[in-house]
Coordinates of N, CA and C in Angstrom, one line a residue:
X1 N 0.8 -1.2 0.0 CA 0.0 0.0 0.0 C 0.9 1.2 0.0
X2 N 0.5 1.8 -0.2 CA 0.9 4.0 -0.7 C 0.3 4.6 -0.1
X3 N 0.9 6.2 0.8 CA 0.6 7.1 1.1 C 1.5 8.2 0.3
X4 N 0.3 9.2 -0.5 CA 0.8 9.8 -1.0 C 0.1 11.3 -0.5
X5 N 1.4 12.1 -0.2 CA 1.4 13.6 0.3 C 0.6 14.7 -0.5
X6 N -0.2 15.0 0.1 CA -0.6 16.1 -0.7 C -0.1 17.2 -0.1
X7 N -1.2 18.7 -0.3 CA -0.2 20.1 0.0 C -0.9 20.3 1.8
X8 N 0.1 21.1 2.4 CA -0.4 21.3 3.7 C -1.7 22.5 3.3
X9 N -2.3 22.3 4.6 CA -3.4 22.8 5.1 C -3.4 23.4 6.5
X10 N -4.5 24.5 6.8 CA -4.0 25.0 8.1 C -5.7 24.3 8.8
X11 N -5.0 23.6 10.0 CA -6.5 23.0 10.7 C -6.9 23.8 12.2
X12 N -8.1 24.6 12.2 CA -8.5 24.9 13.4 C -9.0 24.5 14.7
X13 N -7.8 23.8 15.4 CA -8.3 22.5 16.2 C -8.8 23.2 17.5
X14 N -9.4 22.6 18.9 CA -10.0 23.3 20.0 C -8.6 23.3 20.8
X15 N -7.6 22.9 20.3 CA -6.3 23.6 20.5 C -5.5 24.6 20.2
X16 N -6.1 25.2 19.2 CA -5.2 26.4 18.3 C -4.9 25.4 17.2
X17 N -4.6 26.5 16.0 CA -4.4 26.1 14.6 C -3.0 24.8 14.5
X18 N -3.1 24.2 13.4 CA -2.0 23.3 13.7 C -1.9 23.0 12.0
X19 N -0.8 23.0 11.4 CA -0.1 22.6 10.2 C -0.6 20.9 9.7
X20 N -1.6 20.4 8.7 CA -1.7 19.5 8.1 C -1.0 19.2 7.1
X21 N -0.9 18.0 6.5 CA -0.9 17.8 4.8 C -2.1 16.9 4.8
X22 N -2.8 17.2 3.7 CA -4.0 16.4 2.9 C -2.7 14.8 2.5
X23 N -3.7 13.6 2.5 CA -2.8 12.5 1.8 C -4.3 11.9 1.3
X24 N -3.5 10.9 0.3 CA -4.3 9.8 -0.1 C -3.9 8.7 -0.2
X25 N -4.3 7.8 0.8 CA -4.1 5.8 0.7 C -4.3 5.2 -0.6
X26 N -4.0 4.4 -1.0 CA -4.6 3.2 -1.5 C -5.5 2.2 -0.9
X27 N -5.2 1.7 -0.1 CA -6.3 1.4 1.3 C -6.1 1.2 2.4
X28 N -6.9 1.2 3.2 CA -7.3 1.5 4.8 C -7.7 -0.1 5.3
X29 N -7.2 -0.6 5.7 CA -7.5 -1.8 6.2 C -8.0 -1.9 7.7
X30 N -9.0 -2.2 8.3 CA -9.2 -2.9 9.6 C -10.0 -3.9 10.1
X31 N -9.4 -4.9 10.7 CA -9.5 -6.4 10.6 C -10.2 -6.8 9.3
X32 N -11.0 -7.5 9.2 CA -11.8 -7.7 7.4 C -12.2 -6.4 6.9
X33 N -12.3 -5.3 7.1 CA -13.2 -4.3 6.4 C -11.8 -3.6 5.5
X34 N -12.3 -3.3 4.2 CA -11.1 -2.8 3.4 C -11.5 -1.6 2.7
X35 N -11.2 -0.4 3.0 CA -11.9 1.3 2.6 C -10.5 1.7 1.3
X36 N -10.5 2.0 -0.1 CA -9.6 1.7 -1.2 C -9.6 3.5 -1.4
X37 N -8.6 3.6 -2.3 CA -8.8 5.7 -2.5 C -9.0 6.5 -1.4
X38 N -8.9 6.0 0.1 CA -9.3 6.7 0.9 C -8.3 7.9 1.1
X39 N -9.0 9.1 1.5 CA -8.5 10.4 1.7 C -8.3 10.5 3.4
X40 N -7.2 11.1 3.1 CA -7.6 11.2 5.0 C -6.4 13.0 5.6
X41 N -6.5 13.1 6.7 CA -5.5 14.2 7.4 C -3.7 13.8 8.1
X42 N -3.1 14.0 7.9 CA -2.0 13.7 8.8 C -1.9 14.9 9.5
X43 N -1.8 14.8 11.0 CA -1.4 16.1 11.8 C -0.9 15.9 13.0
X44 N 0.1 16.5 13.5 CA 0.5 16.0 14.5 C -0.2 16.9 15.3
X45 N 0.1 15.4 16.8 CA -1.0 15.7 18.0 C 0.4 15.8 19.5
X46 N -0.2 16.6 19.8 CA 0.7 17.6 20.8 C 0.2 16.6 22.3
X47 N -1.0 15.8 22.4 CA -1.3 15.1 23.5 C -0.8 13.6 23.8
X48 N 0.2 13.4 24.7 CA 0.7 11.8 25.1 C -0.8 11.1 24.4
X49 N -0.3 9.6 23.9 CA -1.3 8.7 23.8 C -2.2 8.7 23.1
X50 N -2.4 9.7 22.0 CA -3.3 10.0 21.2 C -2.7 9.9 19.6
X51 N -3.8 8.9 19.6 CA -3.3 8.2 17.7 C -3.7 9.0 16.3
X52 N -4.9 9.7 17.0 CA -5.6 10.2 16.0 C -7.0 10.3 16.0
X53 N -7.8 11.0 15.2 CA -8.8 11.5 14.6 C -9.6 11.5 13.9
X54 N -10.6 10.7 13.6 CA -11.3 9.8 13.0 C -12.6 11.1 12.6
X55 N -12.9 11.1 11.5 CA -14.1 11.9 11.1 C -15.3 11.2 10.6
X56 N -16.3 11.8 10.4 CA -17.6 11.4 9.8 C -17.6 10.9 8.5
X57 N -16.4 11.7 7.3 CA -16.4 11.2 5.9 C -16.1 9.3 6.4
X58 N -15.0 9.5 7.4 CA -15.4 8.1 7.6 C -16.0 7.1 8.2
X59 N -16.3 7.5 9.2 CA -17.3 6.4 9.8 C -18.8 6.4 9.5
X60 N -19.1 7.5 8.2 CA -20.1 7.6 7.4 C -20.3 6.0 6.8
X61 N -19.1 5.4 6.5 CA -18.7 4.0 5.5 C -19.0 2.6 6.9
X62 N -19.3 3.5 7.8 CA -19.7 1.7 8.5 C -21.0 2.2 9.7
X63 N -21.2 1.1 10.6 CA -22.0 1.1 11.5 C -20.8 1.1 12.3
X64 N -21.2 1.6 13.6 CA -20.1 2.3 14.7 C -20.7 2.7 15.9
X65 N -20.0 2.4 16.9 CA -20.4 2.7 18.1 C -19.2 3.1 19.2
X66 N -19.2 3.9 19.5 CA -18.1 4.4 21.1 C -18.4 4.1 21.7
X67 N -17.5 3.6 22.9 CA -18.0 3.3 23.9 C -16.5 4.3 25.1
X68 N -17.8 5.4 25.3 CA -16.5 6.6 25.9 C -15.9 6.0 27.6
X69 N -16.5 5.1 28.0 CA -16.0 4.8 29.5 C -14.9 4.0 29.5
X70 N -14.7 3.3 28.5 CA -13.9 2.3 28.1 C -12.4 2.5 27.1
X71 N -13.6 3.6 26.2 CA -12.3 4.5 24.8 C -12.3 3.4 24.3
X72 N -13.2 2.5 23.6 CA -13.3 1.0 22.2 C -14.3 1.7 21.6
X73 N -14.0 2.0 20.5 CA -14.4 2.2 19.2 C -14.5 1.1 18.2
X74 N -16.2 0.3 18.2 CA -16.7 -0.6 17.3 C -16.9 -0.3 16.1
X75 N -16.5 -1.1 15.0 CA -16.8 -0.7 13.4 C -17.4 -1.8 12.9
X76 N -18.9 -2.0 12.1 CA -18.6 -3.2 11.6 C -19.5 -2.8 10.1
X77 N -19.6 -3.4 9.5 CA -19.9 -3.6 7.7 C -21.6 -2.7 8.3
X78 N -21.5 -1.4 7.4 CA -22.8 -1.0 7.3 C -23.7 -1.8 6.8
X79 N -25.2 -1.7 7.7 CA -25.9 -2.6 7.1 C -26.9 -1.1 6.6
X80 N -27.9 -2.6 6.0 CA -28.9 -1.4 4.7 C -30.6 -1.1 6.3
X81 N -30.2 -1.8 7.4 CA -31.5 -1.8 8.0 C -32.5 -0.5 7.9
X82 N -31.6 0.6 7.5 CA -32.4 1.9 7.6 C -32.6 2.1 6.1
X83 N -33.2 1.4 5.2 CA -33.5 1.7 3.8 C -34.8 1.0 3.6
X84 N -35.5 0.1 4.7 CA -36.4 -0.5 4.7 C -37.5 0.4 5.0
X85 N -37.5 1.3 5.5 CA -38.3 2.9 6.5 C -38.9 3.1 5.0

């Protein structure tokens, strides 16, 4: 797989601004689920222990659940159950 750099970006975090580059994967793998052309942010994070930043464009792509007492973040294969309404 490829990560390829795109141009930096300036991101307005609830930290103060912080220097991006846009990139693009070839794909995103996690356990069976495989997301291909995915776009995503590289930014460094100023906080111990902190991997990263997960947004809506992506977890738009699955069913998902937090679980904030714990910090496990569930992903599994979107289903269609809301197309039946």
């Amino acid at each position: 797989p490829s990560l390829i750099l795109g141009k930096e970006i300036l991101l307005n975090t609830a930290g103060g601004d912080i220097i991006a580059h846009l990139a693009k994967a070839d794909t995103l793998s996690i356990a069976d689920l495989e997301l291909k052309n995915f776009q995503l942010t590289i930014a460094p994070f100023k906080r111990e222990h902190s991997d990263g930043l997960l947004g809506m464009d992506f977890f738009e792509k699955f069913d998902f659940k937090i679980n904030q007492n714990s910090g496990v973040l569930y992903l599994g294969e979107k289903s269609d159950c809301n197309s039946s309404k």
